[in-house]
């Protein structure tokens, strides 16, 4: 079974630009979550999508948005990039807890650098 | 969501057993305890999950006392490849918040030869 894939793996942007990151979950997984990881703040939850609806949201500004498609693939968008948005963006998918576990399967991440 | 507290770092040597303790004083009745492992520049990986007493799998053991206010991840006979950051998380796997993991600072385990 293929794991979670994220594209692109690396991205360099300049301040003020916008960026879109893509995530393909494990086949059959309907929940997709996004996280931001930085050396200073650690791993922080951005938002979760389930069946094309945002189900949970973290404490990030409105510049961070996402969506999920009918095939469960998800995209995350960051507008008006700031230097502080430089981070590793991780996507994770899960079976939604029906199996009695909230195990999330993480992708390799997209390394975003904002200059 | 219950807050967790764990040591920032630990050192060990190859072949030793490593025990990482996590404190979660405000754990709720429906909460489970889950541990993740993360290598540099990779996403975290699920290690083990438990509710009470002891859980063991091929990678680790998880010990949870009766009051559930703490838990201990035990890694038997660690190797250099076990050098990573280990996160303890608490949450209800049956709730609508299952997709929202709250990570603390984690414990950086350094295994030395």
mmCIF file of N, CA and C in Angstrom, chain B residues 4-110:
data_model
loop_
_atom_site.group_PDB
_atom_site.id
_atom_site.type_symbol
_atom_site.label_atom_id
_atom_site.label_comp_id
_atom_site.label_asym_id
_atom_site.label_seq_id
_atom_site.Cartn_x
_atom_site.Cartn_y
_atom_site.Cartn_z
ATOM 1 N N UNK B 4 0.794 17.395 28.050
ATOM 2 C CA UNK B 4 1.775 16.386 28.432
ATOM 3 C C UNK B 4 3.106 17.055 28.735
ATOM 4 N N UNK B 5 3.854 16.441 29.628
ATOM 5 C CA UNK B 5 5.181 16.918 29.997
ATOM 6 C C UNK B 5 6.144 15.750 29.935
ATOM 7 N N UNK B 6 7.248 15.932 29.230
ATOM 8 C CA UNK B 6 8.256 14.882 29.124
ATOM 9 C C UNK B 6 9.629 15.524 29.099
ATOM 10 N N UNK B 7 10.667 14.757 29.413
ATOM 11 C CA UNK B 7 12.016 15.345 29.426
ATOM 12 C C UNK B 7 12.399 15.834 28.035
ATOM 13 N N UNK B 8 13.154 16.899 27.994
ATOM 14 C CA UNK B 8 13.553 17.468 26.712
ATOM 15 C C UNK B 8 14.539 16.575 25.992
ATOM 16 N N UNK B 9 15.448 15.960 26.741
ATOM 17 C CA UNK B 9 16.454 15.124 26.099
ATOM 18 C C UNK B 9 16.891 13.985 27.011
ATOM 19 N N UNK B 10 17.404 12.935 26.371
ATOM 20 C CA UNK B 10 17.945 11.778 27.091
ATOM 21 C C UNK B 10 19.087 11.209 26.271
ATOM 22 N N UNK B 11 20.064 10.675 26.983
ATOM 23 C CA UNK B 11 21.173 9.992 26.324
ATOM 24 C C UNK B 11 21.167 8.523 26.737
ATOM 25 N N UNK B 12 21.596 7.671 25.817
ATOM 26 C CA UNK B 12 21.709 6.258 26.137
ATOM 27 C C UNK B 12 22.826 5.663 25.295
ATOM 28 N N UNK B 13 23.140 4.408 25.572
ATOM 29 C CA UNK B 13 24.141 3.700 24.796
ATOM 30 C C UNK B 13 23.489 2.515 24.109
ATOM 31 N N UNK B 14 24.094 2.114 23.037
ATOM 32 C CA UNK B 14 23.573 0.970 22.289
ATOM 33 C C UNK B 14 23.416 -0.244 23.197
ATOM 34 N N UNK B 15 22.324 -0.956 23.001
ATOM 35 C CA UNK B 15 22.097 -2.172 23.762
ATOM 36 C C UNK B 15 21.364 -1.967 25.073
ATOM 37 N N UNK B 16 21.250 -0.717 25.507
ATOM 38 C CA UNK B 16 20.555 -0.451 26.769
ATOM 39 C C UNK B 16 19.054 -0.344 26.560
ATOM 40 N N UNK B 17 18.314 -0.507 27.638
ATOM 41 C CA UNK B 17 16.884 -0.257 27.614
ATOM 42 C C UNK B 17 16.659 1.211 27.976
ATOM 43 N N UNK B 18 15.785 1.854 27.238
ATOM 44 C CA UNK B 18 15.500 3.270 27.482
ATOM 45 C C UNK B 18 14.044 3.424 27.902
ATOM 46 N N UNK B 19 13.848 4.164 28.970
ATOM 47 C CA UNK B 19 12.496 4.446 29.453
ATOM 48 C C UNK B 19 12.255 5.956 29.432
ATOM 49 N N UNK B 20 11.244 6.379 28.710
ATOM 50 C CA UNK B 20 10.888 7.794 28.627
ATOM 51 C C UNK B 20 9.528 7.965 29.292
ATOM 52 N N UNK B 21 9.504 8.800 30.299
ATOM 53 C CA UNK B 21 8.266 9.007 31.048
ATOM 54 C C UNK B 21 7.562 10.275 30.618
ATOM 55 N N UNK B 22 6.267 10.204 30.571
ATOM 56 C CA UNK B 22 5.434 11.336 30.173
ATOM 57 C C UNK B 22 4.399 11.582 31.276
ATOM 58 N N UNK B 23 4.240 12.826 31.640
ATOM 59 C CA UNK B 23 3.255 13.189 32.646
ATOM 60 C C UNK B 23 2.035 13.809 31.984
ATOM 61 N N UNK B 24 0.845 13.352 32.373
ATOM 62 C CA UNK B 24 -0.413 13.894 31.831
ATOM 63 C C UNK B 24 -1.454 13.909 32.936
ATOM 64 N N UNK B 25 -1.296 14.831 33.860
ATOM 65 C CA UNK B 25 -2.131 14.878 35.061
ATOM 66 C C UNK B 25 -3.612 15.080 34.789
ATOM 67 N N UNK B 26 -3.934 15.768 33.697
ATOM 68 C CA UNK B 26 -5.334 16.090 33.411
ATOM 69 C C UNK B 26 -5.957 15.171 32.374
ATOM 70 N N UNK B 27 -5.473 13.970 32.284
ATOM 71 C CA UNK B 27 -5.989 13.034 31.286
ATOM 72 C C UNK B 27 -7.460 12.743 31.554
ATOM 73 N N UNK B 28 -8.271 12.731 30.499
ATOM 74 C CA UNK B 28 -9.697 12.493 30.630
ATOM 75 C C UNK B 28 -10.000 10.994 30.528
ATOM 76 N N UNK B 29 -11.189 10.638 30.986
ATOM 77 C CA UNK B 29 -11.590 9.234 31.036
ATOM 78 C C UNK B 29 -11.488 8.547 29.676
ATOM 79 N N UNK B 30 -11.851 9.242 28.622
ATOM 80 C CA UNK B 30 -11.863 8.635 27.293
ATOM 81 C C UNK B 30 -10.529 8.741 26.544
ATOM 82 N N UNK B 31 -9.554 9.370 27.160
ATOM 83 C CA UNK B 31 -8.275 9.591 26.487
ATOM 84 C C UNK B 31 -7.404 8.334 26.459
ATOM 85 N N UNK B 32 -6.720 8.172 25.340
ATOM 86 C CA UNK B 32 -5.683 7.169 25.202
ATOM 87 C C UNK B 32 -4.325 7.881 25.164
ATOM 88 N N UNK B 33 -3.274 7.131 25.400
ATOM 89 C CA UNK B 33 -1.918 7.667 25.341
ATOM 90 C C UNK B 33 -1.226 7.083 24.116
ATOM 91 N N UNK B 34 -0.648 7.967 23.327
ATOM 92 C CA UNK B 34 -0.021 7.556 22.077
ATOM 93 C C UNK B 34 1.394 8.124 22.000
ATOM 94 N N UNK B 35 2.283 7.339 21.454
ATOM 95 C CA UNK B 35 3.663 7.790 21.262
ATOM 96 C C UNK B 35 4.018 7.757 19.773
ATOM 97 N N UNK B 36 4.698 8.829 19.356
ATOM 98 C CA UNK B 36 5.201 8.922 17.993
ATOM 99 C C UNK B 36 6.717 9.116 18.030
ATOM 100 N N UNK B 37 7.363 8.688 16.950
ATOM 101 C CA UNK B 37 8.804 8.839 16.786
ATOM 102 C C UNK B 37 9.053 9.668 15.537
ATOM 103 N N UNK B 38 10.007 10.581 15.608
ATOM 104 C CA UNK B 38 10.315 11.379 14.436
ATOM 105 C C UNK B 38 11.819 11.481 14.217
ATOM 106 N N UNK B 39 12.230 11.122 13.001
ATOM 107 C CA UNK B 39 13.614 11.299 12.582
ATOM 108 C C UNK B 39 13.733 12.654 11.883
ATOM 109 N N UNK B 40 14.935 13.223 11.838
ATOM 110 C CA UNK B 40 15.122 14.530 11.198
ATOM 111 C C UNK B 40 14.605 14.557 9.763
ATOM 112 N N UNK B 41 13.897 15.614 9.448
ATOM 113 C CA UNK B 41 13.364 15.855 8.102
ATOM 114 C C UNK B 41 12.404 14.770 7.627
ATOM 115 N N UNK B 42 11.771 14.103 8.558
ATOM 116 C CA UNK B 42 10.737 13.126 8.213
ATOM 117 C C UNK B 42 9.498 13.412 9.046
ATOM 118 N N UNK B 43 8.370 12.867 8.605
ATOM 119 C CA UNK B 43 7.167 12.984 9.406
ATOM 120 C C UNK B 43 7.201 12.020 10.584
ATOM 121 N N UNK B 44 6.465 12.322 11.642
ATOM 122 C CA UNK B 44 6.399 11.405 12.786
ATOM 123 C C UNK B 44 5.812 10.055 12.390
ATOM 124 N N UNK B 45 6.171 9.041 13.178
ATOM 125 C CA UNK B 45 5.683 7.692 12.909
ATOM 126 C C UNK B 45 5.084 7.148 14.195
ATOM 127 N N UNK B 46 3.909 6.572 14.103
ATOM 128 C CA UNK B 46 3.222 5.984 15.245
ATOM 129 C C UNK B 46 4.042 4.835 15.800
ATOM 130 N N UNK B 47 4.206 4.809 17.141
ATOM 131 C CA UNK B 47 4.920 3.704 17.768
ATOM 132 C C UNK B 47 3.958 2.790 18.496
ATOM 133 N N UNK B 48 3.175 3.355 19.411
ATOM 134 C CA UNK B 48 2.360 2.524 20.271
ATOM 135 C C UNK B 48 1.259 3.368 20.898
ATOM 136 N N UNK B 49 0.173 2.706 21.261
ATOM 137 C CA UNK B 49 -0.941 3.385 21.910
ATOM 138 C C UNK B 49 -1.526 2.477 22.967
ATOM 139 N N UNK B 50 -1.977 3.090 24.086
ATOM 140 C CA UNK B 50 -2.573 2.288 25.137
ATOM 141 C C UNK B 50 -3.535 3.087 25.987
ATOM 142 N N UNK B 51 -4.350 2.365 26.752
ATOM 143 C CA UNK B 51 -5.309 3.013 27.646
ATOM 144 C C UNK B 51 -4.930 2.789 29.114
ATOM 145 N N UNK B 52 -4.584 1.569 29.453
ATOM 146 C CA UNK B 52 -4.184 1.297 30.830
ATOM 147 C C UNK B 52 -3.277 0.069 30.875
ATOM 148 N N UNK B 53 -2.671 -0.150 31.984
ATOM 149 C CA UNK B 53 -1.729 -1.247 32.287
ATOM 150 C C UNK B 53 -0.563 -1.264 31.312
ATOM 151 N N UNK B 54 -0.432 -2.362 30.568
ATOM 152 C CA UNK B 54 0.747 -2.509 29.717
ATOM 153 C C UNK B 54 0.354 -2.920 28.314
ATOM 154 N N UNK B 55 1.020 -2.314 27.357
ATOM 155 C CA UNK B 55 0.842 -2.669 25.953
ATOM 156 C C UNK B 55 2.221 -2.927 25.374
ATOM 157 N N UNK B 56 2.329 -3.971 24.578
ATOM 158 C CA UNK B 56 3.622 -4.298 23.964
ATOM 159 C C UNK B 56 3.416 -4.614 22.493
ATOM 160 N N UNK B 57 4.321 -4.121 21.670
ATOM 161 C CA UNK B 57 4.344 -4.530 20.275
ATOM 162 C C UNK B 57 5.785 -4.862 19.891
ATOM 163 N N UNK B 58 6.029 -5.014 18.635
ATOM 164 C CA UNK B 58 7.355 -5.451 18.207
ATOM 165 C C UNK B 58 8.417 -4.379 18.381
ATOM 166 N N UNK B 59 7.997 -3.156 18.633
ATOM 167 C CA UNK B 59 8.944 -2.043 18.720
ATOM 168 C C UNK B 59 9.173 -1.589 20.154
ATOM 169 N N UNK B 60 8.113 -1.536 20.945
ATOM 170 C CA UNK B 60 8.214 -0.918 22.271
ATOM 171 C C UNK B 60 7.156 -1.478 23.212
ATOM 172 N N UNK B 61 7.273 -1.051 24.466
ATOM 173 C CA UNK B 61 6.246 -1.333 25.471
ATOM 174 C C UNK B 61 5.791 -0.027 26.077
ATOM 175 N N UNK B 62 4.547 -0.001 26.484
ATOM 176 C CA UNK B 62 3.980 1.189 27.102
ATOM 177 C C UNK B 62 3.385 0.784 28.442
ATOM 178 N N UNK B 63 3.865 1.424 29.504
ATOM 179 C CA UNK B 63 3.395 1.123 30.840
ATOM 180 C C UNK B 63 2.554 2.300 31.346
ATOM 181 N N UNK B 64 1.364 1.985 31.807
ATOM 182 C CA UNK B 64 0.444 3.016 32.289
ATOM 183 C C UNK B 64 -0.049 2.603 33.670
ATOM 184 N N UNK B 65 0.240 3.406 34.705
ATOM 185 C CA UNK B 65 -0.211 3.045 36.055
ATOM 186 C C UNK B 65 -1.710 3.216 36.187
ATOM 187 N N UNK B 66 -2.232 2.736 37.296
ATOM 188 C CA UNK B 66 -3.673 2.726 37.497
ATOM 189 C C UNK B 66 -4.295 4.127 37.455
ATOM 190 N N UNK B 67 -3.600 5.140 37.968
ATOM 191 C CA UNK B 67 -4.191 6.485 37.959
ATOM 192 C C UNK B 67 -4.063 7.176 36.606
ATOM 193 N N UNK B 68 -3.321 6.598 35.702
ATOM 194 C CA UNK B 68 -3.154 7.072 34.312
ATOM 195 C C UNK B 68 -2.612 8.491 34.212
ATOM 196 N N UNK B 69 -2.042 9.027 35.256
ATOM 197 C CA UNK B 69 -1.520 10.392 35.213
ATOM 198 C C UNK B 69 -0.123 10.460 34.609
ATOM 199 N N UNK B 70 0.435 9.325 34.309
ATOM 200 C CA UNK B 70 1.725 9.291 33.634
ATOM 201 C C UNK B 70 1.804 8.012 32.810
ATOM 202 N N UNK B 71 2.809 7.942 31.969
ATOM 203 C CA UNK B 71 3.036 6.724 31.195
ATOM 204 C C UNK B 71 4.524 6.651 30.870
ATOM 205 N N UNK B 72 4.986 5.434 30.606
ATOM 206 C CA UNK B 72 6.397 5.234 30.302
ATOM 207 C C UNK B 72 6.544 4.433 29.025
ATOM 208 N N UNK B 73 7.259 5.011 28.079
ATOM 209 C CA UNK B 73 7.602 4.303 26.847
ATOM 210 C C UNK B 73 8.914 3.586 27.085
ATOM 211 N N UNK B 74 8.947 2.290 26.828
ATOM 212 C CA UNK B 74 10.155 1.518 27.032
ATOM 213 C C UNK B 74 10.648 0.977 25.696
ATOM 214 N N UNK B 75 11.893 1.300 25.378
ATOM 215 C CA UNK B 75 12.526 0.821 24.150
ATOM 216 C C UNK B 75 13.609 -0.182 24.540
ATOM 217 N N UNK B 76 13.447 -1.458 24.202
ATOM 218 C CA UNK B 76 14.427 -2.460 24.619
ATOM 219 C C UNK B 76 15.656 -2.449 23.722
ATOM 220 N N UNK B 77 16.809 -2.535 24.309
ATOM 221 C CA UNK B 77 18.053 -2.685 23.557
ATOM 222 C C UNK B 77 18.134 -1.732 22.362
ATOM 223 N N UNK B 78 18.273 -0.457 22.661
ATOM 224 C CA UNK B 78 18.276 0.556 21.599
ATOM 225 C C UNK B 78 19.537 0.439 20.751
ATOM 226 N N UNK B 79 19.400 0.912 19.512
ATOM 227 C CA UNK B 79 20.532 0.975 18.600
ATOM 228 C C UNK B 79 20.691 2.426 18.140
ATOM 229 N N UNK B 80 21.738 2.688 17.393
ATOM 230 C CA UNK B 80 21.983 4.046 16.919
ATOM 231 C C UNK B 80 20.797 4.578 16.119
ATOM 232 N N UNK B 81 20.124 3.694 15.423
ATOM 233 C CA UNK B 81 19.003 4.094 14.581
ATOM 234 C C UNK B 81 17.766 4.515 15.376
ATOM 235 N N UNK B 82 17.798 4.329 16.666
ATOM 236 C CA UNK B 82 16.700 4.776 17.517
ATOM 237 C C UNK B 82 16.857 6.231 17.941
ATOM 238 N N UNK B 83 17.950 6.849 17.553
ATOM 239 C CA UNK B 83 18.150 8.272 17.822
ATOM 240 C C UNK B 83 17.076 9.057 17.075
ATOM 241 N N UNK B 84 16.247 9.759 17.831
ATOM 242 C CA UNK B 84 15.091 10.441 17.251
ATOM 243 C C UNK B 84 14.422 11.280 18.333
ATOM 244 N N UNK B 85 13.374 11.969 17.942
ATOM 245 C CA UNK B 85 12.535 12.684 18.899
ATOM 246 C C UNK B 85 11.291 11.844 19.140
ATOM 247 N N UNK B 86 10.935 11.693 20.410
ATOM 248 C CA UNK B 86 9.789 10.881 20.795
ATOM 249 C C UNK B 86 8.729 11.781 21.429
ATOM 250 N N UNK B 87 7.523 11.696 20.903
ATOM 251 C CA UNK B 87 6.419 12.528 21.366
ATOM 252 C C UNK B 87 5.361 11.686 22.071
ATOM 253 N N UNK B 88 4.907 12.199 23.193
ATOM 254 C CA UNK B 88 3.804 11.598 23.938
ATOM 255 C C UNK B 88 2.563 12.457 23.697
ATOM 256 N N UNK B 89 1.458 11.844 23.310
ATOM 257 C CA UNK B 89 0.225 12.568 23.060
ATOM 258 C C UNK B 89 -0.925 11.894 23.788
ATOM 259 N N UNK B 90 -1.904 12.691 24.144
ATOM 260 C CA UNK B 90 -3.077 12.186 24.831
ATOM 261 C C UNK B 90 -4.320 12.659 24.095
ATOM 262 N N UNK B 91 -5.261 11.761 23.855
ATOM 263 C CA UNK B 91 -6.481 12.157 23.172
ATOM 264 C C UNK B 91 -7.461 11.004 23.056
ATOM 265 N N UNK B 92 -8.677 11.333 22.683
ATOM 266 C CA UNK B 92 -9.748 10.347 22.535
ATOM 267 C C UNK B 92 -9.797 9.879 21.083
ATOM 268 N N UNK B 93 -9.417 8.646 20.802
ATOM 269 C CA UNK B 93 -9.378 8.161 19.418
ATOM 270 C C UNK B 93 -10.750 7.951 18.806
ATOM 271 N N UNK B 94 -11.809 8.069 19.612
ATOM 272 C CA UNK B 94 -13.159 7.877 19.086
ATOM 273 C C UNK B 94 -13.904 9.200 18.889
ATOM 274 N N UNK B 95 -13.240 10.300 19.171
ATOM 275 C CA UNK B 95 -13.903 11.597 19.042
ATOM 276 C C UNK B 95 -13.678 12.178 17.655
ATOM 277 N N UNK B 96 -14.360 13.274 17.386
ATOM 278 C CA UNK B 96 -14.184 13.952 16.097
ATOM 279 C C UNK B 96 -12.874 14.723 16.051
ATOM 280 N N UNK B 97 -12.118 14.693 17.138
ATOM 281 C CA UNK B 97 -10.819 15.377 17.169
ATOM 282 C C UNK B 97 -9.660 14.443 16.848
ATOM 283 N N UNK B 98 -9.975 13.230 16.345
ATOM 284 C CA UNK B 98 -8.898 12.279 16.114
ATOM 285 C C UNK B 98 -7.879 12.796 15.124
ATOM 286 N N UNK B 99 -8.305 13.684 14.221
ATOM 287 C CA UNK B 99 -7.381 14.202 13.220
ATOM 288 C C UNK B 99 -6.569 15.377 13.704
ATOM 289 N N UNK B 100 -6.734 15.747 14.954
ATOM 290 C CA UNK B 100 -6.041 16.912 15.496
ATOM 291 C C UNK B 100 -5.098 16.444 16.588
ATOM 292 N N UNK B 101 -3.849 16.236 16.212
ATOM 293 C CA UNK B 101 -2.842 15.831 17.182
ATOM 294 C C UNK B 101 -2.133 17.061 17.726
ATOM 295 N N UNK B 102 -2.015 17.124 19.030
ATOM 296 C CA UNK B 102 -1.304 18.229 19.671
ATOM 297 C C UNK B 102 0.025 17.691 20.186
ATOM 298 N N UNK B 103 1.085 18.124 19.535
ATOM 299 C CA UNK B 103 2.417 17.677 19.901
ATOM 300 C C UNK B 103 3.044 18.635 20.897
ATOM 301 N N UNK B 104 3.690 18.079 21.911
ATOM 302 C CA UNK B 104 4.494 18.882 22.822
ATOM 303 C C UNK B 104 5.888 19.021 22.249
ATOM 304 N N UNK B 105 6.826 19.316 23.117
ATOM 305 C CA UNK B 105 8.194 19.533 22.646
ATOM 306 C C UNK B 105 8.925 18.226 22.358
ATOM 307 N N UNK B 106 8.428 17.127 22.892
ATOM 308 C CA UNK B 106 9.054 15.842 22.641
ATOM 309 C C UNK B 106 10.335 15.632 23.423
ATOM 310 N N UNK B 107 10.820 14.413 23.379
ATOM 311 C CA UNK B 107 12.087 14.039 24.024
ATOM 312 C C UNK B 107 13.073 13.624 22.945
ATOM 313 N N UNK B 108 14.181 14.327 22.889
ATOM 314 C CA UNK B 108 15.227 13.968 21.940
ATOM 315 C C UNK B 108 16.108 12.899 22.563
ATOM 316 N N UNK B 109 16.059 11.706 21.988
ATOM 317 C CA UNK B 109 16.876 10.599 22.470
ATOM 318 C C UNK B 109 18.123 10.488 21.607
ATOM 319 N N UNK B 110 19.251 10.538 22.250
ATOM 320 C CA UNK B 110 20.527 10.368 21.563
ATOM 321 C C UNK B 110 21.135 9.046 22.008
#
